[in-house]
mmCIF file of C-alpha atoms and ligand atoms in Angstrom:
data_model
loop_
_atom_site.group_PDB
_atom_site.id
_atom_site.type_symbol
_atom_site.label_atom_id
_atom_site.label_comp_id
_atom_site.label_asym_id
_atom_site.label_seq_id
_atom_site.Cartn_x
_atom_site.Cartn_y
_atom_site.Cartn_z
ATOM 1 C CA UNK A 1358 86.962 109.037 53.475
ATOM 2 C CA UNK A 1359 89.756 109.763 51.139
ATOM 3 C CA UNK A 1360 92.391 107.167 50.674
ATOM 4 C CA UNK A 1361 95.497 108.308 48.929
ATOM 5 C CA UNK A 1362 99.142 107.510 48.893
ATOM 6 C CA UNK A 1363 102.275 109.493 48.292
ATOM 7 C CA UNK A 1364 102.483 109.856 44.496
ATOM 8 C CA UNK A 1365 106.245 109.693 44.700
ATOM 9 C CA UNK A 1366 106.885 106.598 46.768
ATOM 10 C CA UNK A 1367 103.417 105.270 47.574
ATOM 11 C CA UNK A 1368 103.681 105.550 51.337
ATOM 12 C CA UNK A 1369 100.964 106.914 53.565
ATOM 13 C CA UNK A 1370 100.834 110.694 53.268
ATOM 14 C CA UNK A 1371 101.898 112.820 56.196
ATOM 15 C CA UNK A 1372 99.411 115.299 57.638
ATOM 16 C CA UNK A 1373 101.817 118.155 57.070
ATOM 17 C CA UNK A 1374 102.775 117.147 53.583
ATOM 18 C CA UNK A 1375 99.632 115.689 52.018
ATOM 19 C CA UNK A 1376 99.355 114.195 49.550
ATOM 20 C CA UNK A 1377 103.008 113.382 50.057
ATOM 21 C CA UNK A 1378 104.538 111.313 52.848
ATOM 22 C CA UNK A 1379 107.328 113.744 53.521
ATOM 23 C CA UNK A 1380 108.764 117.022 52.450
ATOM 24 C CA UNK A 1381 111.395 115.157 50.517
ATOM 25 C CA UNK A 1382 108.793 113.569 48.301
ATOM 26 C CA UNK A 1383 106.944 116.850 48.032
ATOM 27 C CA UNK A 1384 110.039 118.578 46.758
ATOM 28 C CA UNK A 1385 110.871 115.732 44.472
ATOM 29 C CA UNK A 1386 107.492 115.999 42.845
ATOM 30 C CA UNK A 1387 107.855 119.746 42.572
ATOM 31 C CA UNK A 1388 111.256 119.419 41.015
ATOM 32 C CA UNK A 1389 109.838 117.068 38.440
ATOM 33 C CA UNK A 1390 107.545 119.881 37.463
ATOM 34 C CA UNK A 1391 110.389 122.321 37.240
ATOM 35 C CA UNK A 1392 112.638 120.037 35.326
ATOM 36 C CA UNK A 1393 112.805 116.320 35.153
ATOM 37 C CA UNK A 1394 116.522 116.480 34.629
ATOM 38 C CA UNK A 1395 117.126 118.038 37.996
ATOM 39 C CA UNK A 1396 117.717 115.836 40.990
ATOM 40 C CA UNK A 1397 118.005 116.551 44.660
ATOM 41 C CA UNK A 1398 121.570 116.005 45.769
ATOM 42 C CA UNK A 1399 122.011 113.151 48.191
ATOM 43 C CA UNK A 1400 120.424 109.735 48.383
ATOM 44 C CA UNK A 1401 117.242 110.815 50.144
ATOM 45 C CA UNK A 1402 115.928 114.135 51.283
ATOM 46 C CA UNK A 1403 113.815 114.068 54.371
ATOM 47 C CA UNK A 1404 112.369 116.809 56.482
ATOM 48 C CA UNK A 1405 115.743 118.177 57.404
ATOM 49 C CA UNK A 1406 118.296 119.840 55.209
ATOM 50 C CA UNK A 1407 115.785 121.785 53.154
ATOM 51 C CA UNK A 1408 115.080 124.503 55.623
ATOM 52 C CA UNK A 1409 118.146 126.552 56.288
ATOM 53 C CA UNK A 1410 118.108 127.850 59.823
ATOM 54 C CA UNK A 1411 118.434 131.619 60.160
ATOM 55 C CA UNK A 1412 122.050 132.488 60.345
ATOM 56 C CA UNK A 1413 122.480 135.443 62.629
ATOM 57 C CA UNK A 1414 125.630 137.471 62.084
HETATM 58 ZN ZN1 ZN B 1665 106.765 109.638 49.645
#
């Protein structure tokens, strides 16, 4: 039984985003790897807004 929490905000991890609670936290952690100076625009990034829907011409 593994008990872990989102390393970004400490919430319960989501099955699709373990060990993170959401894609927002997942990306935030990733961005910290890429560059701690970079921040995701907007107050909070959740599961929407990161995946751009295919734009058919
Ligand atoms: Zn989180």
